[in-house]
């Protein structure tokens, strides 16, 4: 009878609560990254306009810690692909930004300087209590959304508005093979901007919508493991039109580490020669394939380049837990649009070839960046054949996080 009662009490405790607080664990030099995919549909005056897929990657590094809060530096990279009736029509936005902020152990954020990022602030925030949470327990906090409207609305100032958040503890759930705590996070949006100036004629006069998400919290590392969200945001415009974005978002967060000197030296010794350079930078291991040979004004690889890429593929197989950036460049020839498209195709060809050789893991995040000839400091002088050869290159970056 005593054993039965003890078993019953343990079952009640397991279902109802847990023995520790939920907190962020942010120690100096800790690194983590979040990869998010957003699939959204856009409606104009109730009629379907188009869909878009947004790939967002954030990489964070804890710089310092004081008392119960940490100073965090985060870089975010967005790639927005527009699709019409399911067919991808091209990359319409590719941007990268960096910002610093303080975050305390319970999740509250204080910005160091003005920034439109992070888009969502004070989510998740945990209750500051010693009592164990129980399944179904709710708590509330104030959060903030921040949006950059310059690209699509011509508005210089970021749009920021508060939201009232309802949190509910859901208990233990599995997420991507990890044993996590699940928290439901919901809020509605209703905001009327006081005044907005747009370089275009129309601007938002009212914003409404909602967000419903489940955050999966890995208490073993003090970080989220990921989240699933559905959302809708509606802009009522000053010219009477109504623009709605709705869809779903899925994210995955993993802890990372800085690449070692030994890893850098291994890649350098394996690859570096007169036309292949390997450097260690803040981003990670930077491989530059100079004068990479394509058939004239095309993206088709010359046969001799395959041997060079075979060696690169063998090295990349050792880093399949890393994000990889592939950057295509061209010499200053032809039109700006033509150079951009050519550099995009060249980066894609290198990616395709390396994929065929098994260089990348199934869940690895690969970012292709077409630069055309718009690098701030060209490697070579575009007025000479030798300089143009240096600028006709592809860079591969094995990222620290």
mmCIF file of C-alpha atoms in Angstrom:
data_model
loop_
_atom_site.group_PDB
_atom_site.id
_atom_site.type_symbol
_atom_site.label_atom_id
_atom_site.label_comp_id
_atom_site.label_asym_id
_atom_site.label_seq_id
_atom_site.Cartn_x
_atom_site.Cartn_y
_atom_site.Cartn_z
ATOM 1 C CA UNK A 1 0.000 0.000 0.000
ATOM 2 C CA UNK A 2 2.866 2.348 0.937
ATOM 3 C CA UNK A 3 4.656 1.615 -2.376
ATOM 4 C CA UNK A 4 1.442 2.206 -4.325
ATOM 5 C CA UNK A 5 0.920 5.553 -2.599
ATOM 6 C CA UNK A 6 4.536 6.575 -3.291
ATOM 7 C CA UNK A 7 4.189 5.595 -6.963
ATOM 8 C CA UNK A 8 0.978 7.621 -7.207
ATOM 9 C CA UNK A 9 2.632 10.685 -5.638
ATOM 10 C CA UNK A 10 5.605 10.470 -8.034
ATOM 11 C CA UNK A 11 3.223 10.220 -10.994
ATOM 12 C CA UNK A 12 1.334 13.322 -9.826
ATOM 13 C CA UNK A 13 4.624 15.237 -9.434
ATOM 14 C CA UNK A 14 5.886 14.191 -12.874
ATOM 15 C CA UNK A 15 2.678 15.286 -14.594
ATOM 16 C CA UNK A 16 2.083 18.419 -12.553
ATOM 17 C CA UNK A 17 5.476 20.062 -12.280
ATOM 18 C CA UNK A 18 9.250 19.818 -12.155
ATOM 19 C CA UNK A 19 11.929 20.514 -9.603
ATOM 20 C CA UNK A 20 13.821 23.410 -11.189
ATOM 21 C CA UNK A 21 13.131 26.832 -12.637
ATOM 22 C CA UNK A 22 13.214 27.539 -16.353
ATOM 23 C CA UNK A 23 16.059 29.965 -17.018
ATOM 24 C CA UNK A 24 18.420 31.029 -19.774
ATOM 25 C CA UNK A 25 21.955 29.765 -19.184
ATOM 26 C CA UNK A 26 24.141 32.397 -20.861
ATOM 27 C CA UNK A 27 27.799 32.103 -19.924
ATOM 28 C CA UNK A 28 30.582 34.123 -21.635
ATOM 29 C CA UNK A 29 31.782 32.619 -24.956
ATOM 30 C CA UNK A 30 28.705 30.413 -25.264
ATOM 31 C CA UNK A 31 27.536 30.210 -28.877
ATOM 32 C CA UNK A 32 24.259 29.093 -30.388
ATOM 33 C CA UNK A 33 22.389 29.411 -33.653
ATOM 34 C CA UNK A 34 18.753 29.358 -34.720
ATOM 35 C CA UNK A 35 17.602 28.410 -38.210
ATOM 36 C CA UNK A 36 14.031 29.415 -39.024
ATOM 37 C CA UNK A 37 11.918 28.778 -42.116
ATOM 38 C CA UNK A 38 8.851 30.946 -42.675
ATOM 39 C CA UNK A 39 6.269 29.984 -45.293
ATOM 40 C CA UNK A 40 3.758 32.747 -45.845
ATOM 41 C CA UNK A 41 0.987 33.710 -48.255
ATOM 42 C CA UNK A 42 0.230 37.324 -49.100
ATOM 43 C CA UNK A 43 -3.285 38.610 -49.796
ATOM 44 C CA UNK A 44 -4.272 41.975 -51.232
ATOM 45 C CA UNK A 45 -7.844 43.054 -50.456
ATOM 46 C CA UNK A 46 -8.746 39.455 -49.688
ATOM 47 C CA UNK A 47 -7.345 38.074 -52.963
ATOM 48 C CA UNK A 48 -4.275 35.836 -53.074
ATOM 49 C CA UNK A 49 -1.252 37.746 -54.394
ATOM 50 C CA UNK A 50 1.774 35.473 -53.948
ATOM 51 C CA UNK A 51 3.650 33.303 -51.472
ATOM 52 C CA UNK A 52 7.152 33.622 -50.078
ATOM 53 C CA UNK A 53 9.639 31.430 -48.272
ATOM 54 C CA UNK A 54 11.945 33.195 -45.834
ATOM 55 C CA UNK A 55 15.067 31.491 -44.550
ATOM 56 C CA UNK A 56 16.335 33.243 -41.423
ATOM 57 C CA UNK A 57 19.511 32.309 -39.602
ATOM 58 C CA UNK A 58 20.644 33.928 -36.362
ATOM 59 C CA UNK A 59 24.039 33.273 -34.801
ATOM 60 C CA UNK A 60 24.585 34.435 -31.208
ATOM 61 C CA UNK A 61 27.679 34.800 -29.027
ATOM 62 C CA UNK A 62 27.609 35.654 -25.312
ATOM 63 C CA UNK A 63 30.202 38.421 -24.921
ATOM 64 C CA UNK A 64 30.060 39.076 -21.188
ATOM 65 C CA UNK A 65 28.006 38.594 -18.055
ATOM 66 C CA UNK A 66 27.164 40.865 -15.133
ATOM 67 C CA UNK A 67 24.962 39.827 -12.198
ATOM 68 C CA UNK A 68 21.868 38.065 -13.592
ATOM 69 C CA UNK A 69 22.149 39.218 -17.210
ATOM 70 C CA UNK A 70 24.408 38.585 -20.202
ATOM 71 C CA UNK A 71 25.594 40.752 -23.089
ATOM 72 C CA UNK A 72 24.791 38.951 -26.346
ATOM 73 C CA UNK A 73 25.849 39.730 -29.921
ATOM 74 C CA UNK A 74 23.585 38.301 -32.620
ATOM 75 C CA UNK A 75 23.880 38.396 -36.404
ATOM 76 C CA UNK A 76 20.835 37.636 -38.514
ATOM 77 C CA UNK A 77 20.746 36.706 -42.194
ATOM 78 C CA UNK A 78 17.487 36.741 -44.158
ATOM 79 C CA UNK A 79 16.899 35.281 -47.616
ATOM 80 C CA UNK A 80 13.428 35.885 -49.065
ATOM 81 C CA UNK A 81 12.275 33.870 -52.070
ATOM 82 C CA UNK A 82 9.092 34.976 -53.827
ATOM 83 C CA UNK A 83 6.839 32.362 -55.417
ATOM 84 C CA UNK A 84 3.784 32.825 -57.604
ATOM 85 C CA UNK A 85 1.337 29.884 -57.611
ATOM 86 C CA UNK A 86 4.011 27.653 -56.121
ATOM 87 C CA UNK A 87 6.764 28.427 -58.633
ATOM 88 C CA UNK A 88 9.867 30.122 -57.231
ATOM 89 C CA UNK A 89 10.440 33.318 -59.221
ATOM 90 C CA UNK A 90 13.692 34.373 -57.580
ATOM 91 C CA UNK A 91 15.525 35.878 -54.645
ATOM 92 C CA UNK A 92 13.981 39.242 -53.789
ATOM 93 C CA UNK A 93 15.851 40.105 -50.593
ATOM 94 C CA UNK A 94 19.110 38.926 -49.065
ATOM 95 C CA UNK A 95 20.341 40.858 -46.028
ATOM 96 C CA UNK A 96 22.526 40.513 -42.962
ATOM 97 C CA UNK A 97 22.561 42.563 -39.738
ATOM 98 C CA UNK A 98 24.306 42.504 -36.358
ATOM 99 C CA UNK A 99 23.139 43.864 -32.993
ATOM 100 C CA UNK A 100 23.953 43.694 -29.266
ATOM 101 C CA UNK A 101 21.582 43.401 -26.315
ATOM 102 C CA UNK A 102 21.379 42.356 -22.689
ATOM 103 C CA UNK A 103 19.242 39.363 -21.752
ATOM 104 C CA UNK A 104 18.569 38.371 -18.154
ATOM 105 C CA UNK A 105 18.151 34.836 -16.852
ATOM 106 C CA UNK A 106 14.360 34.986 -17.236
ATOM 107 C CA UNK A 107 14.463 36.195 -20.868
ATOM 108 C CA UNK A 108 13.910 39.960 -20.598
ATOM 109 C CA UNK A 109 15.784 41.937 -23.268
ATOM 110 C CA UNK A 110 17.348 45.407 -23.040
ATOM 111 C CA UNK A 111 18.825 46.788 -26.251
ATOM 112 C CA UNK A 112 22.326 48.302 -26.167
ATOM 113 C CA UNK A 113 21.615 50.565 -29.150
ATOM 114 C CA UNK A 114 18.777 51.330 -31.547
ATOM 115 C CA UNK A 115 18.085 48.380 -33.844
ATOM 116 C CA UNK A 116 15.085 46.948 -35.633
ATOM 117 C CA UNK A 117 16.318 43.512 -34.583
ATOM 118 C CA UNK A 118 15.467 41.265 -32.871
ATOM 119 C CA UNK A 119 11.990 41.318 -34.414
ATOM 120 C CA UNK A 120 10.495 39.685 -31.319
ATOM 121 C CA UNK A 121 11.602 40.814 -27.859
ATOM 122 C CA UNK A 122 10.863 39.284 -24.453
ATOM 123 C CA UNK A 123 9.728 35.917 -25.837
ATOM 124 C CA UNK A 124 10.059 33.604 -24.094
ATOM 125 C CA UNK A 125 10.015 35.177 -20.623
ATOM 126 C CA UNK A 126 9.758 32.888 -17.596
ATOM 127 C CA UNK A 127 8.155 33.686 -14.234
ATOM 128 C CA UNK A 128 10.575 34.793 -11.524
ATOM 129 C CA UNK A 129 9.434 32.314 -8.885
ATOM 130 C CA UNK A 130 10.883 29.482 -6.843
ATOM 131 C CA UNK A 131 7.695 27.469 -7.205
ATOM 132 C CA UNK A 132 7.682 24.611 -9.754
ATOM 133 C CA UNK A 133 5.487 25.174 -12.787
ATOM 134 C CA UNK A 134 2.521 22.861 -13.243
ATOM 135 C CA UNK A 135 0.890 21.649 -16.443
ATOM 136 C CA UNK A 136 -1.746 24.180 -17.469
ATOM 137 C CA UNK A 137 -0.219 26.993 -15.396
ATOM 138 C CA UNK A 138 -0.356 30.392 -17.123
ATOM 139 C CA UNK A 139 1.615 33.592 -16.738
ATOM 140 C CA UNK A 140 1.631 36.884 -18.616
ATOM 141 C CA UNK A 141 4.218 39.387 -19.785
ATOM 142 C CA UNK A 142 4.663 42.355 -22.090
ATOM 143 C CA UNK A 143 6.638 41.802 -25.273
ATOM 144 C CA UNK A 144 7.395 43.831 -28.385
ATOM 145 C CA UNK A 145 7.383 43.307 -32.137
ATOM 146 C CA UNK A 146 9.760 45.340 -34.308
ATOM 147 C CA UNK A 147 9.508 45.488 -38.115
ATOM 148 C CA UNK A 148 11.665 46.987 -40.866
ATOM 149 C CA UNK A 149 9.215 48.522 -43.375
ATOM 150 C CA UNK A 150 11.783 50.258 -45.571
ATOM 151 C CA UNK A 151 12.114 47.570 -48.235
ATOM 152 C CA UNK A 152 8.429 47.092 -49.038
ATOM 153 C CA UNK A 153 6.696 50.199 -47.647
ATOM 154 C CA UNK A 154 9.360 52.883 -48.100
ATOM 155 C CA UNK A 155 9.274 53.840 -44.400
ATOM 156 C CA UNK A 156 12.618 54.732 -42.821
ATOM 157 C CA UNK A 157 11.657 54.389 -39.153
ATOM 158 C CA UNK A 158 11.145 50.854 -37.777
ATOM 159 C CA UNK A 159 7.610 49.947 -36.696
ATOM 160 C CA UNK A 160 7.570 48.896 -33.032
ATOM 161 C CA UNK A 161 4.530 48.042 -30.924
ATOM 162 C CA UNK A 162 3.820 46.219 -27.641
ATOM 163 C CA UNK A 163 1.885 42.968 -27.314
ATOM 164 C CA UNK A 164 0.332 41.289 -24.270
ATOM 165 C CA UNK A 165 1.525 37.676 -24.112
ATOM 166 C CA UNK A 166 -0.223 34.679 -22.566
ATOM 167 C CA UNK A 167 2.121 31.801 -21.673
ATOM 168 C CA UNK A 168 1.016 28.304 -20.682
ATOM 169 C CA UNK A 169 3.203 25.463 -19.439
ATOM 170 C CA UNK A 170 2.409 22.257 -21.372
ATOM 171 C CA UNK A 171 4.803 19.829 -19.687
ATOM 172 C CA UNK A 172 7.328 17.484 -21.279
ATOM 173 C CA UNK A 173 7.386 16.929 -25.046
ATOM 174 C CA UNK A 174 9.903 15.566 -27.528
ATOM 175 C CA UNK A 175 11.315 17.882 -30.184
ATOM 176 C CA UNK A 176 13.744 16.563 -32.824
ATOM 177 C CA UNK A 177 14.778 13.737 -30.517
ATOM 178 C CA UNK A 178 15.380 16.068 -27.556
ATOM 179 C CA UNK A 179 13.437 15.839 -24.301
ATOM 180 C CA UNK A 180 12.067 19.350 -23.742
ATOM 181 C CA UNK A 181 9.579 21.421 -21.798
ATOM 182 C CA UNK A 182 6.852 22.895 -24.025
ATOM 183 C CA UNK A 183 5.405 26.374 -23.532
ATOM 184 C CA UNK A 184 2.412 27.745 -25.441
ATOM 185 C CA UNK A 185 2.857 31.443 -26.267
ATOM 186 C CA UNK A 186 -0.047 33.453 -27.723
ATOM 187 C CA UNK A 187 -0.820 37.104 -28.355
ATOM 188 C CA UNK A 188 -3.040 39.327 -30.469
ATOM 189 C CA UNK A 189 -1.913 42.396 -32.414
ATOM 190 C CA UNK A 190 -3.750 45.712 -32.503
ATOM 191 C CA UNK A 191 -1.790 48.868 -33.200
ATOM 192 C CA UNK A 192 -2.478 52.265 -34.752
ATOM 193 C CA UNK A 193 0.765 54.086 -35.625
ATOM 194 C CA UNK A 194 0.762 57.736 -34.573
ATOM 195 C CA UNK A 195 2.428 58.970 -37.750
ATOM 196 C CA UNK A 196 4.400 57.369 -40.555
ATOM 197 C CA UNK A 197 6.267 58.910 -43.475
ATOM 198 C CA UNK A 198 6.686 56.874 -46.635
ATOM 199 C CA UNK A 199 8.557 57.591 -49.844
ATOM 200 C CA UNK A 200 5.552 55.943 -51.503
ATOM 201 C CA UNK A 201 1.978 57.241 -51.388
ATOM 202 C CA UNK A 202 0.443 54.706 -49.001
ATOM 203 C CA UNK A 203 1.445 53.773 -45.451
ATOM 204 C CA UNK A 204 -0.060 51.555 -42.701
ATOM 205 C CA UNK A 205 -2.696 53.205 -40.489
ATOM 206 C CA UNK A 206 -3.703 50.094 -38.513
ATOM 207 C CA UNK A 207 -2.029 46.733 -37.852
ATOM 208 C CA UNK A 208 -3.913 43.702 -36.511
ATOM 209 C CA UNK A 209 -3.227 39.986 -36.261
ATOM 210 C CA UNK A 210 -2.162 37.156 -33.988
ATOM 211 C CA UNK A 211 0.650 34.743 -33.197
ATOM 212 C CA UNK A 212 0.330 31.253 -31.716
ATOM 213 C CA UNK A 213 3.476 29.266 -31.069
ATOM 214 C CA UNK A 214 4.892 26.445 -29.012
ATOM 215 C CA UNK A 215 8.458 26.909 -27.761
ATOM 216 C CA UNK A 216 10.366 23.733 -26.882
ATOM 217 C CA UNK A 217 12.818 24.431 -24.040
ATOM 218 C CA UNK A 218 15.926 22.317 -23.467
ATOM 219 C CA UNK A 219 16.677 22.886 -19.782
ATOM 220 C CA UNK A 220 19.902 20.850 -20.039
ATOM 221 C CA UNK A 221 21.540 23.749 -21.941
ATOM 222 C CA UNK A 222 19.255 26.617 -20.888
ATOM 223 C CA UNK A 223 18.217 27.426 -24.468
ATOM 224 C CA UNK A 224 15.212 26.776 -26.706
ATOM 225 C CA UNK A 225 15.446 23.686 -28.891
ATOM 226 C CA UNK A 226 13.044 25.205 -31.414
ATOM 227 C CA UNK A 227 9.503 26.415 -32.003
ATOM 228 C CA UNK A 228 6.436 26.015 -34.217
ATOM 229 C CA UNK A 229 4.233 29.034 -34.996
ATOM 230 C CA UNK A 230 1.143 30.071 -36.951
ATOM 231 C CA UNK A 231 0.567 33.770 -37.553
ATOM 232 C CA UNK A 232 -1.364 36.477 -39.372
ATOM 233 C CA UNK A 233 -0.577 40.180 -39.644
ATOM 234 C CA UNK A 234 -2.873 42.611 -41.477
ATOM 235 C CA UNK A 235 -1.897 46.105 -42.642
ATOM 236 C CA UNK A 236 -4.704 48.547 -43.341
ATOM 237 C CA UNK A 237 -3.183 51.128 -45.673
ATOM 238 C CA UNK A 238 -3.838 54.848 -45.935
ATOM 239 C CA UNK A 239 -5.164 54.423 -49.492
ATOM 240 C CA UNK A 240 -7.838 51.940 -48.337
ATOM 241 C CA UNK A 241 -6.079 48.743 -49.403
ATOM 242 C CA UNK A 242 -5.671 45.793 -47.028
ATOM 243 C CA UNK A 243 -2.535 43.680 -47.084
ATOM 244 C CA UNK A 244 -2.364 40.399 -45.121
ATOM 245 C CA UNK A 245 0.581 38.101 -44.452
ATOM 246 C CA UNK A 246 -0.255 34.722 -42.948
ATOM 247 C CA UNK A 247 1.479 31.402 -42.631
ATOM 248 C CA UNK A 248 3.639 29.294 -40.364
ATOM 249 C CA UNK A 249 7.199 29.317 -39.058
ATOM 250 C CA UNK A 250 9.425 26.539 -37.747
ATOM 251 C CA UNK A 251 12.766 27.000 -36.019
ATOM 252 C CA UNK A 252 15.551 24.870 -34.593
ATOM 253 C CA UNK A 253 18.221 26.066 -32.150
ATOM 254 C CA UNK A 254 21.543 24.335 -31.498
ATOM 255 C CA UNK A 255 24.587 25.163 -29.402
ATOM 256 C CA UNK A 256 27.798 25.660 -31.382
ATOM 257 C CA UNK A 257 31.522 26.161 -30.810
ATOM 258 C CA UNK A 258 34.358 28.170 -32.365
ATOM 259 C CA UNK A 259 36.478 26.265 -34.850
ATOM 260 C CA UNK A 260 39.895 25.294 -33.509
ATOM 261 C CA UNK A 261 43.341 26.261 -34.758
ATOM 262 C CA UNK A 262 43.997 22.583 -35.520
ATOM 263 C CA UNK A 263 40.912 22.418 -37.761
ATOM 264 C CA UNK A 264 42.034 25.540 -39.639
ATOM 265 C CA UNK A 265 45.575 24.214 -40.119
ATOM 266 C CA UNK A 266 44.209 20.905 -41.399
ATOM 267 C CA UNK A 267 42.145 22.626 -44.103
ATOM 268 C CA UNK A 268 44.989 25.001 -44.999
ATOM 269 C CA UNK A 269 47.520 22.199 -45.410
ATOM 270 C CA UNK A 270 45.104 20.158 -47.531
ATOM 271 C CA UNK A 271 43.965 22.905 -49.912
ATOM 272 C CA UNK A 272 46.214 25.968 -50.090
ATOM 273 C CA UNK A 273 48.283 26.544 -53.220
ATOM 274 C CA UNK A 274 48.931 29.425 -55.649
ATOM 275 C CA UNK A 275 45.266 29.777 -56.639
ATOM 276 C CA UNK A 276 43.508 28.498 -53.512
ATOM 277 C CA UNK A 277 43.802 30.565 -50.342
ATOM 278 C CA UNK A 278 42.707 29.519 -46.834
ATOM 279 C CA UNK A 279 42.377 32.081 -44.029
ATOM 280 C CA UNK A 280 41.047 32.071 -40.485
ATOM 281 C CA UNK A 281 38.635 34.987 -39.913
ATOM 282 C CA UNK A 282 35.998 35.992 -37.360
ATOM 283 C CA UNK A 283 33.452 34.173 -39.524
ATOM 284 C CA UNK A 284 35.373 30.899 -39.554
ATOM 285 C CA UNK A 285 37.548 29.160 -42.143
ATOM 286 C CA UNK A 286 37.538 31.179 -45.370
ATOM 287 C CA UNK A 287 38.449 29.263 -48.567
ATOM 288 C CA UNK A 288 38.997 31.387 -51.690
ATOM 289 C CA UNK A 289 39.076 29.615 -55.054
ATOM 290 C CA UNK A 290 40.803 32.202 -57.236
ATOM 291 C CA UNK A 291 40.501 32.285 -61.008
ATOM 292 C CA UNK A 292 37.970 29.478 -60.952
ATOM 293 C CA UNK A 293 37.523 28.444 -64.552
ATOM 294 C CA UNK A 294 34.126 28.444 -66.212
ATOM 295 C CA UNK A 295 33.570 28.386 -69.927
ATOM 296 C CA UNK A 296 33.528 31.943 -71.288
ATOM 297 C CA UNK A 297 30.728 34.119 -69.839
ATOM 298 C CA UNK A 298 28.946 31.059 -68.497
ATOM 299 C CA UNK A 299 28.529 29.062 -65.290
ATOM 300 C CA UNK A 300 29.738 25.709 -66.683
ATOM 301 C CA UNK A 301 32.801 24.367 -64.850
ATOM 302 C CA UNK A 302 35.937 23.646 -66.831
ATOM 303 C CA UNK A 303 37.078 20.009 -66.389
ATOM 304 C CA UNK A 304 40.278 20.940 -64.510
ATOM 305 C CA UNK A 305 38.236 22.664 -61.763
ATOM 306 C CA UNK A 306 36.589 19.417 -60.721
ATOM 307 C CA UNK A 307 39.839 18.104 -59.233
ATOM 308 C CA UNK A 308 40.144 21.244 -57.109
ATOM 309 C CA UNK A 309 36.534 20.961 -55.947
ATOM 310 C CA UNK A 310 36.981 17.242 -55.185
ATOM 311 C CA UNK A 311 39.633 18.220 -52.619
ATOM 312 C CA UNK A 312 37.350 20.904 -51.157
ATOM 313 C CA UNK A 313 34.505 18.388 -50.880
ATOM 314 C CA UNK A 314 36.695 16.000 -48.883
ATOM 315 C CA UNK A 315 37.476 18.767 -46.388
ATOM 316 C CA UNK A 316 33.841 19.913 -46.097
ATOM 317 C CA UNK A 317 32.769 16.379 -45.172
ATOM 318 C CA UNK A 318 34.530 16.971 -41.825
ATOM 319 C CA UNK A 319 32.311 19.989 -41.059
ATOM 320 C CA UNK A 320 28.777 18.769 -41.691
ATOM 321 C CA UNK A 321 27.634 20.266 -38.367
ATOM 322 C CA UNK A 322 28.549 23.743 -39.636
ATOM 323 C CA UNK A 323 26.771 26.397 -41.656
ATOM 324 C CA UNK A 324 28.433 26.948 -45.029
ATOM 325 C CA UNK A 325 28.331 30.155 -47.083
ATOM 326 C CA UNK A 326 29.197 30.026 -50.798
ATOM 327 C CA UNK A 327 29.869 33.422 -52.388
ATOM 328 C CA UNK A 328 30.068 33.897 -56.157
ATOM 329 C CA UNK A 329 32.036 36.780 -57.713
ATOM 330 C CA UNK A 330 32.643 37.964 -61.263
ATOM 331 C CA UNK A 331 35.053 40.307 -62.972
ATOM 332 C CA UNK A 332 33.822 43.751 -64.055
ATOM 333 C CA UNK A 333 32.441 42.718 -67.445
ATOM 334 C CA UNK A 334 28.966 43.043 -68.903
ATOM 335 C CA UNK A 335 25.994 44.659 -67.153
ATOM 336 C CA UNK A 336 25.436 44.811 -63.394
ATOM 337 C CA UNK A 337 22.355 42.588 -63.679
ATOM 338 C CA UNK A 338 24.236 40.141 -65.877
ATOM 339 C CA UNK A 339 27.154 39.977 -63.434
ATOM 340 C CA UNK A 340 24.772 39.366 -60.532
ATOM 341 C CA UNK A 341 22.969 36.549 -62.346
ATOM 342 C CA UNK A 342 26.261 35.022 -63.481
ATOM 343 C CA UNK A 343 27.699 35.062 -59.956
ATOM 344 C CA UNK A 344 24.478 33.465 -58.660
ATOM 345 C CA UNK A 345 24.715 30.670 -61.252
ATOM 346 C CA UNK A 346 28.401 30.102 -60.498
ATOM 347 C CA UNK A 347 27.779 29.796 -56.749
ATOM 348 C CA UNK A 348 24.944 27.373 -57.541
ATOM 349 C CA UNK A 349 27.126 25.267 -59.846
ATOM 350 C CA UNK A 350 29.810 24.942 -57.169
ATOM 351 C CA UNK A 351 27.133 24.034 -54.607
ATOM 352 C CA UNK A 352 25.618 21.412 -56.939
ATOM 353 C CA UNK A 353 28.992 19.834 -57.656
ATOM 354 C CA UNK A 354 29.953 19.693 -53.978
ATOM 355 C CA UNK A 355 26.537 18.218 -53.170
ATOM 356 C CA UNK A 356 27.103 15.451 -55.743
ATOM 357 C CA UNK A 357 30.382 14.657 -53.986
ATOM 358 C CA UNK A 358 28.663 14.268 -50.608
ATOM 359 C CA UNK A 359 30.210 17.390 -49.058
ATOM 360 C CA UNK A 360 27.106 18.447 -47.141
ATOM 361 C CA UNK A 361 24.960 16.837 -44.463
ATOM 362 C CA UNK A 362 21.228 16.282 -44.898
ATOM 363 C CA UNK A 363 20.292 18.909 -42.278
ATOM 364 C CA UNK A 364 23.148 21.321 -43.002
ATOM 365 C CA UNK A 365 22.370 25.003 -43.611
ATOM 366 C CA UNK A 366 23.942 26.241 -46.872
ATOM 367 C CA UNK A 367 23.661 29.905 -47.912
ATOM 368 C CA UNK A 368 24.443 31.018 -51.479
ATOM 369 C CA UNK A 369 25.418 34.686 -51.886
ATOM 370 C CA UNK A 370 25.735 36.149 -55.396
ATOM 371 C CA UNK A 371 27.943 39.258 -55.332
ATOM 372 C CA UNK A 372 28.443 40.041 -58.999
ATOM 373 C CA UNK A 373 31.373 42.487 -59.064
ATOM 374 C CA UNK A 374 30.076 44.578 -56.130
ATOM 375 C CA UNK A 375 32.651 43.657 -53.494
ATOM 376 C CA UNK A 376 33.915 46.736 -51.562
ATOM 377 C CA UNK A 377 37.570 45.912 -52.282
ATOM 378 C CA UNK A 378 38.122 43.796 -55.417
ATOM 379 C CA UNK A 379 40.887 41.238 -55.062
ATOM 380 C CA UNK A 380 42.416 42.353 -58.317
ATOM 381 C CA UNK A 381 42.498 45.276 -60.755
ATOM 382 C CA UNK A 382 39.616 44.825 -63.214
ATOM 383 C CA UNK A 383 41.602 46.648 -65.909
ATOM 384 C CA UNK A 384 44.140 43.805 -66.271
ATOM 385 C CA UNK A 385 43.654 40.139 -67.237
ATOM 386 C CA UNK A 386 45.449 39.053 -64.051
ATOM 387 C CA UNK A 387 43.212 41.222 -61.865
ATOM 388 C CA UNK A 388 40.051 40.015 -63.587
ATOM 389 C CA UNK A 389 41.186 36.425 -62.976
ATOM 390 C CA UNK A 390 41.456 37.143 -59.231
ATOM 391 C CA UNK A 391 37.960 38.641 -59.197
ATOM 392 C CA UNK A 392 36.536 35.637 -61.027
ATOM 393 C CA UNK A 393 36.381 33.569 -57.862
ATOM 394 C CA UNK A 394 34.189 31.607 -55.496
ATOM 395 C CA UNK A 395 34.547 31.827 -51.718
ATOM 396 C CA UNK A 396 33.474 29.073 -49.320
ATOM 397 C CA UNK A 397 33.170 29.948 -45.634
ATOM 398 C CA UNK A 398 32.955 27.238 -42.972
ATOM 399 C CA UNK A 399 31.260 29.277 -40.284
ATOM 400 C CA UNK A 400 32.131 29.365 -36.603
ATOM 401 C CA UNK A 401 28.428 29.139 -35.819
#
